[in-house]
Coordinates of C-alpha atoms in Angstrom, one line a residue:
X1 CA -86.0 159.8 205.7
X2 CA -89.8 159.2 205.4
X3 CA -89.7 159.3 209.3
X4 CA -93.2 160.9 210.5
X5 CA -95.5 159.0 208.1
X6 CA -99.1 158.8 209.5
X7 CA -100.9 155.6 210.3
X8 CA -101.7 153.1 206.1
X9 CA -105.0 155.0 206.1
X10 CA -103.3 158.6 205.7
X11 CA -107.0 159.5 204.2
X12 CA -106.6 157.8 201.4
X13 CA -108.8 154.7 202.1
X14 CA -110.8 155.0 198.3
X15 CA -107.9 155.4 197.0
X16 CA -106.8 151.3 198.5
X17 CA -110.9 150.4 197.3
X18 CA -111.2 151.6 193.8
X19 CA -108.4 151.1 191.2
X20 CA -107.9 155.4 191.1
X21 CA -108.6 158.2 193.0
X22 CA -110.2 161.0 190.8
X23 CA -111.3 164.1 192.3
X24 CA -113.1 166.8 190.3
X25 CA -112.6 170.0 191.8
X26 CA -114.8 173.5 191.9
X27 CA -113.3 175.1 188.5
X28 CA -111.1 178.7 188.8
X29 CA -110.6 180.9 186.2
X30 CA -107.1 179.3 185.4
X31 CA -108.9 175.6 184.8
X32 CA -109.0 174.6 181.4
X33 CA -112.9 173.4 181.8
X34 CA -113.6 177.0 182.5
X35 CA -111.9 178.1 179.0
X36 CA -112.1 177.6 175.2
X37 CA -108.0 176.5 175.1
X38 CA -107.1 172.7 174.7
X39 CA -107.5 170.7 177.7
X40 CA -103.9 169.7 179.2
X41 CA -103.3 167.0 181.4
X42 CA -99.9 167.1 183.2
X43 CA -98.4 163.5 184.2
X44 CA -96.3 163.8 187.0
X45 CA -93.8 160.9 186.7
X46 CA -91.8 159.8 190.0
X47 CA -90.8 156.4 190.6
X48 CA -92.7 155.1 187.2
X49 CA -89.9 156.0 184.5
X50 CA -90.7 154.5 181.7
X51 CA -93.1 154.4 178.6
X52 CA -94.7 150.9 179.2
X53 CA -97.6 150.0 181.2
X54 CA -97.5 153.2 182.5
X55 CA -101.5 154.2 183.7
X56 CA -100.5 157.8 184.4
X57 CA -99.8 158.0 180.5
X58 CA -102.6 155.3 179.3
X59 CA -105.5 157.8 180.7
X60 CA -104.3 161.2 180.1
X61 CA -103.8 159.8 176.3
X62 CA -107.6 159.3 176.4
X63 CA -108.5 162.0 179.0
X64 CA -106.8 165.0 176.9
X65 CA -106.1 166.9 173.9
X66 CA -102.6 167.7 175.3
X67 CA -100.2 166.1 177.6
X68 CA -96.8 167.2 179.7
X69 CA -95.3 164.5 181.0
X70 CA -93.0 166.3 183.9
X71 CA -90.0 165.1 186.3
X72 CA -89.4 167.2 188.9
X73 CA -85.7 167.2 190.7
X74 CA -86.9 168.0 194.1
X75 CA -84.4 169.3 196.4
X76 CA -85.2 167.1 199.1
X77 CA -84.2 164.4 197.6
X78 CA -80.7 165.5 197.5
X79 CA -80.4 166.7 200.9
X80 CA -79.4 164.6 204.5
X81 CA -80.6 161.4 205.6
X82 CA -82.5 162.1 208.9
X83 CA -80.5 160.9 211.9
X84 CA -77.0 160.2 210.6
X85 CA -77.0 162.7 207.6
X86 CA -75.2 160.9 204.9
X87 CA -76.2 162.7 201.7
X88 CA -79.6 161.4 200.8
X89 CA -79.0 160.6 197.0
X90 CA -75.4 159.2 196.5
X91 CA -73.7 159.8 193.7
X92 CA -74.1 155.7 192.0
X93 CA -77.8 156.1 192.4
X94 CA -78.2 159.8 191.3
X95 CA -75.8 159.1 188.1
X96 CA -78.9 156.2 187.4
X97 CA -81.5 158.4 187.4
X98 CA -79.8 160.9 185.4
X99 CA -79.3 158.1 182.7
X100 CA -83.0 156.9 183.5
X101 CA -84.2 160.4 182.9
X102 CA -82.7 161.2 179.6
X103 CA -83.8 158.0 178.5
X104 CA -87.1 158.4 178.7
X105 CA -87.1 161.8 176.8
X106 CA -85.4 160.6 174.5
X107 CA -88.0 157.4 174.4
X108 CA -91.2 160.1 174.4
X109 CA -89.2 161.8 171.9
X110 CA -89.8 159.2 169.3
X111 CA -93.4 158.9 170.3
X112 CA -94.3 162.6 169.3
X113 CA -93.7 163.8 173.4
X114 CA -90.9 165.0 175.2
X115 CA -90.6 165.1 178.9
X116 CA -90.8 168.2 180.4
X117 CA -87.9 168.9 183.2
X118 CA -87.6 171.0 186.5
X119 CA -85.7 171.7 189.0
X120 CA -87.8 172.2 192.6
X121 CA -90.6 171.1 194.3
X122 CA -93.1 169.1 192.7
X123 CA -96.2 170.8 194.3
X124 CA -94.4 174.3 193.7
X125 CA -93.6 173.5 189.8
X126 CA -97.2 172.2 189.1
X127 CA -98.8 175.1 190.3
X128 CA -96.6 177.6 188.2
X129 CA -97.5 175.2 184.9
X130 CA -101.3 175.4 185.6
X131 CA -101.1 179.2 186.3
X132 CA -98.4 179.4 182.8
X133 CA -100.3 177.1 180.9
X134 CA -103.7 178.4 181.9
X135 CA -105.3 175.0 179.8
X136 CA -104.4 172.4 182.7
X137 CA -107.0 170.5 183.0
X138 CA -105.9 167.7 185.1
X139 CA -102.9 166.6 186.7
X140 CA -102.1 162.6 187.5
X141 CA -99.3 160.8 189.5
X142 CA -98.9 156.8 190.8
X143 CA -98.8 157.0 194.3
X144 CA -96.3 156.1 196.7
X145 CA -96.4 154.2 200.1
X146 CA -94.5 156.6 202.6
X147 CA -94.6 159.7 204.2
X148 CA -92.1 161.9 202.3
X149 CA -94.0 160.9 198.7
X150 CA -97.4 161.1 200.1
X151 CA -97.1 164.6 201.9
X152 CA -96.0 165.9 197.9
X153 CA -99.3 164.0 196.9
X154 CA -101.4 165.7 199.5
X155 CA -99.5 169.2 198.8
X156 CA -100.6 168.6 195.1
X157 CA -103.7 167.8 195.9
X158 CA -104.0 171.3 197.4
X159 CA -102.7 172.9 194.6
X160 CA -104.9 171.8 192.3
X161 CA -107.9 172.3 194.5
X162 CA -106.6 176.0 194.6
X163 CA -106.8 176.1 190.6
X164 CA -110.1 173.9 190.0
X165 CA -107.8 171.1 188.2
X166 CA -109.0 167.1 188.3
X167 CA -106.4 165.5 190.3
X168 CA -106.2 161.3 188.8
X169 CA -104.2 158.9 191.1
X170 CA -102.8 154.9 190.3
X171 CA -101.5 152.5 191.6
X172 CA -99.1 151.1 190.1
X173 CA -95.5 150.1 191.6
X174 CA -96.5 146.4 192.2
X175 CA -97.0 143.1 190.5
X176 CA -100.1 142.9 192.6
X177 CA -102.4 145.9 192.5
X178 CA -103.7 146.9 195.7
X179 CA -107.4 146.6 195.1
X180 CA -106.8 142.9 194.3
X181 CA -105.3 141.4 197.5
X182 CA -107.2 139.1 199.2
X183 CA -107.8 141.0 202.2
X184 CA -110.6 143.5 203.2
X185 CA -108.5 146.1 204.4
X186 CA -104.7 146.5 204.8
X187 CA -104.6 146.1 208.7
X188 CA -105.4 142.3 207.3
X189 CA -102.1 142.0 205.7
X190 CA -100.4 138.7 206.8
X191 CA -97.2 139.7 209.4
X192 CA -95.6 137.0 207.9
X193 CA -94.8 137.1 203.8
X194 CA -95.5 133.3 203.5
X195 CA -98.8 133.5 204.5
X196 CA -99.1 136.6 202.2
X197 CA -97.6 134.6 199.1
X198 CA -100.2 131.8 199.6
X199 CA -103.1 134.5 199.4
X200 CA -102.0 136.3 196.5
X201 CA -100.8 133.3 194.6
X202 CA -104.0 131.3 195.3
X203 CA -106.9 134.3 195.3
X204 CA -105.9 137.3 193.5
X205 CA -104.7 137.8 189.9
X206 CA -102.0 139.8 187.7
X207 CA -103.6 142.8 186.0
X208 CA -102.6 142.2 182.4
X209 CA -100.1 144.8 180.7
X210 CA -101.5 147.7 179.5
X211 CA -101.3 148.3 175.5
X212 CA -99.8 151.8 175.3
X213 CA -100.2 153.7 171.9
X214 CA -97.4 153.9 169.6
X215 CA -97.8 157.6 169.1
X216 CA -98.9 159.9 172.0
X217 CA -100.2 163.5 172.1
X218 CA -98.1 166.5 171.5
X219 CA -96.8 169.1 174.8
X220 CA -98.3 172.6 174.5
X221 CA -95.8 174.3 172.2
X222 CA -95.4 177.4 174.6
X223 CA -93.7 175.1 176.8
X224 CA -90.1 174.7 177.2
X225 CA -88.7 170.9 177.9
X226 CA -86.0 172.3 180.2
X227 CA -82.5 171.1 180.9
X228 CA -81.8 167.8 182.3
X229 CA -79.1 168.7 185.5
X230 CA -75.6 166.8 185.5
X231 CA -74.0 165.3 188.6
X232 CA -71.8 168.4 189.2
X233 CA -75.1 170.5 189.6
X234 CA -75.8 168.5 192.6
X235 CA -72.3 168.8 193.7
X236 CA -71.2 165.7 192.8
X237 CA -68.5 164.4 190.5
X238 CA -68.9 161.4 188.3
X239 CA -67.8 158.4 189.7
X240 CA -66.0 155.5 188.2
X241 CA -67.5 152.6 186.8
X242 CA -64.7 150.0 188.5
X243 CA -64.6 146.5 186.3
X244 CA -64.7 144.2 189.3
X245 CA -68.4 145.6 189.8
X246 CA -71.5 143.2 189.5
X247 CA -73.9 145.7 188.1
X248 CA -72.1 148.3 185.1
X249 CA -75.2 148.6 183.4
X250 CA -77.4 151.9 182.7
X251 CA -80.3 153.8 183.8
X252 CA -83.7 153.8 181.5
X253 CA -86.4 152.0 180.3
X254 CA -84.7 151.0 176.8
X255 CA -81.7 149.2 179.5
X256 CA -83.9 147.6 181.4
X257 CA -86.0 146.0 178.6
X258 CA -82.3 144.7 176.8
X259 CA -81.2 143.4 180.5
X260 CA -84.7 141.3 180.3
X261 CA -84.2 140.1 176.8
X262 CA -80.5 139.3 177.3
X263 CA -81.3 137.5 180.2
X264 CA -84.5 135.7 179.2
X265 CA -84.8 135.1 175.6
X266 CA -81.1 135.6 174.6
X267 CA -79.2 133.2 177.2
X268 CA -82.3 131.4 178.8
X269 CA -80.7 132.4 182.0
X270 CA -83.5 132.6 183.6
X271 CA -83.9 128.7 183.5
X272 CA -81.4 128.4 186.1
X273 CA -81.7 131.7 188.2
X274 CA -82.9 129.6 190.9
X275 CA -79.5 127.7 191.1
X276 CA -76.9 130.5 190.7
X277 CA -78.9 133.3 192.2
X278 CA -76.4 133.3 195.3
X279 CA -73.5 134.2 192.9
X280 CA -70.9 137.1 193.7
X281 CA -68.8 138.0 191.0
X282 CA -70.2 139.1 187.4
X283 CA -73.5 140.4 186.0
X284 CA -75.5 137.1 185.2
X285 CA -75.2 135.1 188.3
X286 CA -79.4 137.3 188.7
X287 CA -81.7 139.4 187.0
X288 CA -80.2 142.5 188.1
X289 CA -83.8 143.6 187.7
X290 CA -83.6 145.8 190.9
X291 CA -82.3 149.2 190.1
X292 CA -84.9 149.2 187.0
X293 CA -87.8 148.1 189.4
X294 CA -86.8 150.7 191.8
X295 CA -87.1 154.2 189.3
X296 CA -90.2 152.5 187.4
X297 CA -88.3 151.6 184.2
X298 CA -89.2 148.3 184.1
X299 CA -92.8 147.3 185.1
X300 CA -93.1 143.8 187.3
X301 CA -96.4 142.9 185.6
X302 CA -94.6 143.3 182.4
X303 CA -91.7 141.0 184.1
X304 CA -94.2 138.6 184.8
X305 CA -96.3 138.8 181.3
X306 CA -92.7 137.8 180.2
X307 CA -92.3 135.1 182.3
X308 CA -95.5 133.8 181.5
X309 CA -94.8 134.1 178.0
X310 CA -91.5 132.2 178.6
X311 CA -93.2 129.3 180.4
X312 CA -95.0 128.6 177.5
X313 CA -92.7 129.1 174.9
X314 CA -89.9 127.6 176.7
X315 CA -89.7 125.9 179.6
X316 CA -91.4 126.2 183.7
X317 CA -89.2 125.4 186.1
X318 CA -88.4 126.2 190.0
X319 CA -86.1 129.0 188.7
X320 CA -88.9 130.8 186.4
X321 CA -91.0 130.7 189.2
X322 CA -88.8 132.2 191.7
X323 CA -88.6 135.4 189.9
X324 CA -92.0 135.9 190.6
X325 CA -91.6 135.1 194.4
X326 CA -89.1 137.7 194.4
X327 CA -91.4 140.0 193.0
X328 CA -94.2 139.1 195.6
X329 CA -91.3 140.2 198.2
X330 CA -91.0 143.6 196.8
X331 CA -94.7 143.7 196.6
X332 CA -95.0 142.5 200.8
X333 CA -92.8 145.5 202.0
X334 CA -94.6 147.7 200.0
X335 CA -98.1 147.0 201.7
X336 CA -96.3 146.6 205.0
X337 CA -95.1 149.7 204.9
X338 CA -98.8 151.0 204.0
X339 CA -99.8 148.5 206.9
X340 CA -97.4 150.0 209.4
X341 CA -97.1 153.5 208.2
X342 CA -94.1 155.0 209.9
X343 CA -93.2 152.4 212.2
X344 CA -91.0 150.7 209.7
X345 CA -88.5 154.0 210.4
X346 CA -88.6 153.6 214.2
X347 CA -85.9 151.7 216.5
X348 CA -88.2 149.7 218.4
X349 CA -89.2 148.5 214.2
X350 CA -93.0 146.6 213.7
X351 CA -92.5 144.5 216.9
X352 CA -92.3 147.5 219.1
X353 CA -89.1 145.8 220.9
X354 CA -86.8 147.7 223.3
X355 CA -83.2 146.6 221.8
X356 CA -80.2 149.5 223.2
X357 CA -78.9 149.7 220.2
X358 CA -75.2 151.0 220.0
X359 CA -74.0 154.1 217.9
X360 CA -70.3 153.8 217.9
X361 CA -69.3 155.9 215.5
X362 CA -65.6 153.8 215.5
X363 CA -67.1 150.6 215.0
X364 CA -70.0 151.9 212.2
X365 CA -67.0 153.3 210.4
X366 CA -64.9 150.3 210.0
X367 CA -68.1 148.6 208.8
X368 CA -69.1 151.2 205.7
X369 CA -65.4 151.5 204.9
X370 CA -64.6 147.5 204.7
X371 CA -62.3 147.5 207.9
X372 CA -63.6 145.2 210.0
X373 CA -61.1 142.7 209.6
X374 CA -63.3 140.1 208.8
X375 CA -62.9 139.4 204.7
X376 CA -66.4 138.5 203.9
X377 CA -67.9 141.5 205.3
X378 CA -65.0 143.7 204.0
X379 CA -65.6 142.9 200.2
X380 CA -69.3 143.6 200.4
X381 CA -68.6 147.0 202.1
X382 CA -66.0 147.8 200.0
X383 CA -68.1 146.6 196.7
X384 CA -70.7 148.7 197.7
X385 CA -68.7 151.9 198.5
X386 CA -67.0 151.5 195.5
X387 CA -69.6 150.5 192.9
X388 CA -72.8 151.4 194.4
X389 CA -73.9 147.7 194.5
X390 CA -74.0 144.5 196.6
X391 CA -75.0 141.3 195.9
X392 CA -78.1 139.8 197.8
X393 CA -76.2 137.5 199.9
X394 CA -73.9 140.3 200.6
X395 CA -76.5 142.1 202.0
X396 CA -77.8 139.9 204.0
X397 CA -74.4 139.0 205.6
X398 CA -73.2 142.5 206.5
X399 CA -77.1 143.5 208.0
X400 CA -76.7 140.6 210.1
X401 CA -73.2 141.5 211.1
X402 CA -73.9 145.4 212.1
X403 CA -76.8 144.2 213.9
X404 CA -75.9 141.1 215.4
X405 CA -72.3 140.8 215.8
X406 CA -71.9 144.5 215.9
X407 CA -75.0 145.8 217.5
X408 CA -75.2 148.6 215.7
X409 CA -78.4 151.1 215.1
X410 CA -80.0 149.4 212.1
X411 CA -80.9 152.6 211.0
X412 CA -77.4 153.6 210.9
X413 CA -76.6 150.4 207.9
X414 CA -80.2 151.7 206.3
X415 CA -79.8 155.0 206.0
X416 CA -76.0 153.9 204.3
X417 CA -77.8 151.7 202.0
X418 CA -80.0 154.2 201.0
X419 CA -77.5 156.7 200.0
X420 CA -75.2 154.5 198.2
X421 CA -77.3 151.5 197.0
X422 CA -78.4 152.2 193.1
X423 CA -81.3 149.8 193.5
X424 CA -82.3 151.7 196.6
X425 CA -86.4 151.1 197.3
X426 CA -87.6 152.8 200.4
X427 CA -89.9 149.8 201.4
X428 CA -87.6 147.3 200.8
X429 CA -84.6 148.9 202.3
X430 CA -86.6 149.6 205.6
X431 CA -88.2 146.5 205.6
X432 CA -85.6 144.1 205.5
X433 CA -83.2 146.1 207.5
X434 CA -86.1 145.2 210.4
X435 CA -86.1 141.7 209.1
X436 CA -82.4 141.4 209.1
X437 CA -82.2 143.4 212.8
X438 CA -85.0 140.6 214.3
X439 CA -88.0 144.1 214.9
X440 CA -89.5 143.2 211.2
X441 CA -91.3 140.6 209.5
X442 CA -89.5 137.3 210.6
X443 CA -91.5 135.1 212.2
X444 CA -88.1 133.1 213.9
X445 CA -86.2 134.8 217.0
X446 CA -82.6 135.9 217.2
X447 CA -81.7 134.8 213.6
X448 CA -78.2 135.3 213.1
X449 CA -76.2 135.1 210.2
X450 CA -72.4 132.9 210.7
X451 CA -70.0 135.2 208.9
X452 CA -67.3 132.1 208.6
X453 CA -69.6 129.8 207.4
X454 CA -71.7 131.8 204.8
X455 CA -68.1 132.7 203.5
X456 CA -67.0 129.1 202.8
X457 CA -70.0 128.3 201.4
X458 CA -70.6 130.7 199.0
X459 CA -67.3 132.3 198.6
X460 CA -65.5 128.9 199.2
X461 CA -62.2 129.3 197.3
X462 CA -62.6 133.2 198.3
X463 CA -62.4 134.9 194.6
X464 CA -65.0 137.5 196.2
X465 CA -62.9 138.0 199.1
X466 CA -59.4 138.5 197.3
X467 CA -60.9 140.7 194.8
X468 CA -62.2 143.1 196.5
X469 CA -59.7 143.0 199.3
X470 CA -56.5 142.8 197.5
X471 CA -54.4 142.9 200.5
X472 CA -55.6 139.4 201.1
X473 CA -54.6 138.2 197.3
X474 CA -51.5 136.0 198.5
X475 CA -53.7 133.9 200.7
X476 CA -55.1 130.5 198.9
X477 CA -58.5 129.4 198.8
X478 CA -61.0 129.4 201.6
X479 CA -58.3 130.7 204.3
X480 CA -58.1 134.1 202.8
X481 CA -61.5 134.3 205.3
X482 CA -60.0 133.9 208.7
X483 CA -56.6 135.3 208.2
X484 CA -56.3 135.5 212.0
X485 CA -56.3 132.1 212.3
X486 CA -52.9 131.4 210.1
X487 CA -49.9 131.4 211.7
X488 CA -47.4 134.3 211.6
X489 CA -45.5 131.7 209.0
X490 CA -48.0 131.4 206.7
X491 CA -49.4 135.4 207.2
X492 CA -46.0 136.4 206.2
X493 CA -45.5 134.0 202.9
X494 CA -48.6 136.1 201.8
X495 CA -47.7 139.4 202.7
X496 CA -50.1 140.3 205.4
X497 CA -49.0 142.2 208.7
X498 CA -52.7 142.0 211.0
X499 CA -53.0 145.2 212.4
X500 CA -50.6 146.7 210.0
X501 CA -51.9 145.3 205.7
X502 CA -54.8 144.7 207.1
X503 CA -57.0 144.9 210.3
X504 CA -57.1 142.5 213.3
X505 CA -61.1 141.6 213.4
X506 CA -63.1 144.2 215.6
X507 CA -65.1 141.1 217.2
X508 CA -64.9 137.6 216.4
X509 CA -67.6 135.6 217.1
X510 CA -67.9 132.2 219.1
X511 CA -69.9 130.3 216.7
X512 CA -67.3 131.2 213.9
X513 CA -64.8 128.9 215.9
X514 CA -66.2 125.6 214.3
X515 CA -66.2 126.5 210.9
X516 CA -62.6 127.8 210.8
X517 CA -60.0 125.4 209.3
X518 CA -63.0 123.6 207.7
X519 CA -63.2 122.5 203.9
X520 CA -65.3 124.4 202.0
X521 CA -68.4 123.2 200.9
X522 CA -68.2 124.3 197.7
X523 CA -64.6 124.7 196.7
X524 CA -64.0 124.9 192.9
X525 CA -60.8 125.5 190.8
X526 CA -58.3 127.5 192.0
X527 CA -58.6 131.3 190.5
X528 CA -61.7 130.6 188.8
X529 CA -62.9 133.5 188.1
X530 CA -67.2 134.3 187.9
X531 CA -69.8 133.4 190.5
X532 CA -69.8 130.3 193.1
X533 CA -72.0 127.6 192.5
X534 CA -74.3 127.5 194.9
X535 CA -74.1 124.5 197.2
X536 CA -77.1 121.9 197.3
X537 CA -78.0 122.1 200.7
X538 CA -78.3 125.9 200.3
X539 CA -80.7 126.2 196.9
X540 CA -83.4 127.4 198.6
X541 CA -81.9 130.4 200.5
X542 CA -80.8 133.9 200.1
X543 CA -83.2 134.9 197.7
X544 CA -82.5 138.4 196.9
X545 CA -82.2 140.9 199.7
X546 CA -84.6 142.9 198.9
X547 CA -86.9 139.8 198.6
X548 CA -85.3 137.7 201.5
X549 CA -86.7 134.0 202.2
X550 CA -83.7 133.7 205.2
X551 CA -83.2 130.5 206.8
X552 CA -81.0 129.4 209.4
X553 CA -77.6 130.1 208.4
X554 CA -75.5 129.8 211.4

């Protein structure tokens, strides 16, 4: 956990002014400027996996007559998370990266590269390349927003002072780049995203793609690419890719650029994101974007160079444009976390409130394992346990629940997210578990999310619920959500013993009271199969999780 972050400054502040931070260091006899040999640049690739619109690879391919790209599998990332110690890197979101990492050799392969892999600590493996190599002449990264990533930045940025070597830094994990938001400094950031859309969307602009060449610059040939580890070397076993799941897709750059063209210029789905965006069961119901946004293998401004492209070629419509308010979500945690530093980690969260927050280890474990008893909130978990993925409503929906109905420690549902979820993002994990837990970025009080309500309208004839709580499957439509409310008649026709097949609900809710026995809004053929339609009166909510625009849902 990136839990002891200092305040956004974190002496970096030219690196928010100017679009790079370049520092040209005292030369050592192992610097390449103090030597005949070819100059080297080594590209340190992170969270920026991919060949695209990648800055780190645009300069050195201009800056140097030899280049390493180099992914480093640091140990930390794979040990426990910092108060509850679930393993840091679960096995659906390591198995992601494995696929994202091979991909992009296999990618710089074809361009003439190869990407250069170890095992260790990033500042520990650059400086045994620069004192191998003895050529390095610069080493260059995209910089990160929290504490964890930018104590290896500063840690590099001693090494290479050590060894005389240029240290280049970019920005570059955002539609918007930093230097262009409409705001002096980043204490300005709005506290509320709406006001933050407005700004960007109305006084700063997209940078354009960068053209990357087709061909890049060769590795040093004494270097050795190095093995690319499989799950078992992290102790892990490979886990199974279960067909109910909404997201059975790949890691890599050449995935997430087929996802995109499937999804915009294949189906024109994207024309009507807007309306089924809320879906639960299938892959096409959203972009699935997010696990490629998270490891770097799909750029956002080349998601919205696409979308502009599709506009104009196509059609423009509330659904095209909503991608791109998504994107400005993803973008607002980010700069709130370089805002707030590492108060987005704390219990008390950006508002500084004083909330007891429970940690009943009973209660947290009926949550993660999907045994609440309450069928909404027990498919999600259970989804997500099993598949490593959750549907943005979900998400929203069980946050609430451990938080609000529960009372949980947010930090206990984050930290879970973060080891399981493959789309995990460190600001926009954090961020909207304070949203969703009332200490973030919402600018309404006490928002709470109706577990029996949310179910019948977008899980109305309960598909969701019976497939991913099977135990449930004899129960028809929308009263598979509040099997306690059937009598022992019914619950016996279908096979369910409460407190036996399936759990009597740890807490039930008053409000849920006036929803039960209700129509669904939205109730469509029996056993149809594939997402809900959304219901009207809910079009504009539940945008993605990690991009919430929450109303009131009670």
């Amino acid at each position: 956990m990136h839990q002891e972050m200092a305040s956004s400054s974190l002496q970096l502040p030219a690196s928010f002014l100017s679009p790079r931070l370049s520092l040209s260091l005292s030369l050592s006899p192992t610097s390449a400027m103090a030597s005949s040999l070819p100059r080297t640049a080594l590209c340190l690739l992170r969270n920026d996996l991919r060949c695209h619109d990648n800055e780190v690879l645009h300069w050195a391919q201009s800056h140097a007559d030899r280049i390493v790209p180099l992914y480093c599998f640091d140990p930390r990332h794979y040990a426990q998370t910092y108060h509850y110690n679930f393993p840091k890197t679960g096995p659906f979101r390591l198995r992601f990266l494995l696929e994202s990492v091979k991909d992009l050799r296999e990618t710089l392969k074809k361009k003439g590269s190869n990407l250069v892999v170890r095992k260790g600590k990033p500042e520990d493996v650059v400086r045994d390349l620069i004192i191998q190599l003895g050529s390095v002449a610069s080493v260059s990264f995209h910089e990160e927003a929290t504490k964890e990533e930018l104590d290896v930045e500063k840690a590099l940025i001693r090494v290479c002072t050590e060894h005389g070597v240029e240290v280049q830094t970019f920005w570059g994990s955002t539609l918007y780049h930093r230097q262009d938001l409409p705001f002096k400094h980043i204490s300005q950031l709005p506290d509320v995203y709406t006001q933050f859309r407005k700004a960007v969307e109305s006084q700063a602009r997209v940078r354009p793609v960068l053209k990357m060449e087709g061909q890049m610059k060769s590795l040093p040939p004494e270097i050795e690419e190095g093995n690319i580890p499989s799950l078992e070397d992290f102790g892990m076993t490979e886990p199974l890719r279960d067909p109910r799941s909404a997201f059975l897709c790949s890691g890599g750059e050449t995935q997430a650029l087929m996802r995109l063209q499937h999804y915009f210029w294949e189906t024109n789905l994207v024309a009507s994101y807007k309306e089924t965006r809320n879906g639960l069961i299938g892959l096409d119901y959203s972009t699935k974007f997010a696990p490629w946004l998270a490891l770097g293998c799909i750029s956002p401004r080349y998601i919205y160079d696409q979308i502009q492209k599709y506009e104009k070629e196509r059609t423009a419509n509330q659904s095209t444009y909503w991608v791109l308010f998504e994107l400005a979500w993803r973008d607002y945690f980010r700069f709130v976390a370089l805002k707030y530093g590492r108060k987005i980690f704390f219990p008390r969260g950006l508002q500084d409130k004083d909330i007891s927050w429970k940690k009943d280890p009973k209660l947290f474990d009926a949550w993660k394992e999907g045994r609440t008893g309450v069928p909404f909130v027990d498919a999600n978990m259970r989804e997500l346990a099993t598949t490593g993925f959750m549907s943005n409503r979900g998400r929203q929906n069980v946050a609430s629940f451990l938080t609000k109905d529960l009372g949980l420690d947010w930090r206990m549902g984050a930290e879970w997210f973060e080891s399981l979820l493959v789309d995990y993002d460190v600001c926009s994990n954090y961020g909207n578990w304070l949203y969703s837990a009332g200490i973030g970025n919402d600018p309404r009080e006490n928002r709470k999310f109706n577990m029996i309500k949310q179910a019948l309208d977008y899980d109305g004839n309960g598909d969701y619920a019976r497939l991913w709580v099977p135990e449930l499957q004899c129960i028809r439509g929308g009263d598979v959500h509040t099997p306690w409310a059937l009598s022992n008649g019914a619950l016996s026709q279908a096979g369910v013993s409460l407190g036996s097949s399936y759990p009597v609900p740890i807490i039930k809710a008053p409000e849920w009271g006036r929803h039960i026995n209700q129509k669904p809004s939205n109730q469509g053929p029996k056993g149809r199969k594939g997402p809900s339609h959304t219901p009207k009166q809910h079009k504009n909510r539940g945008v993605d999780f990690y991009f919430s625009h929450k109303k009131d849902l009670s």
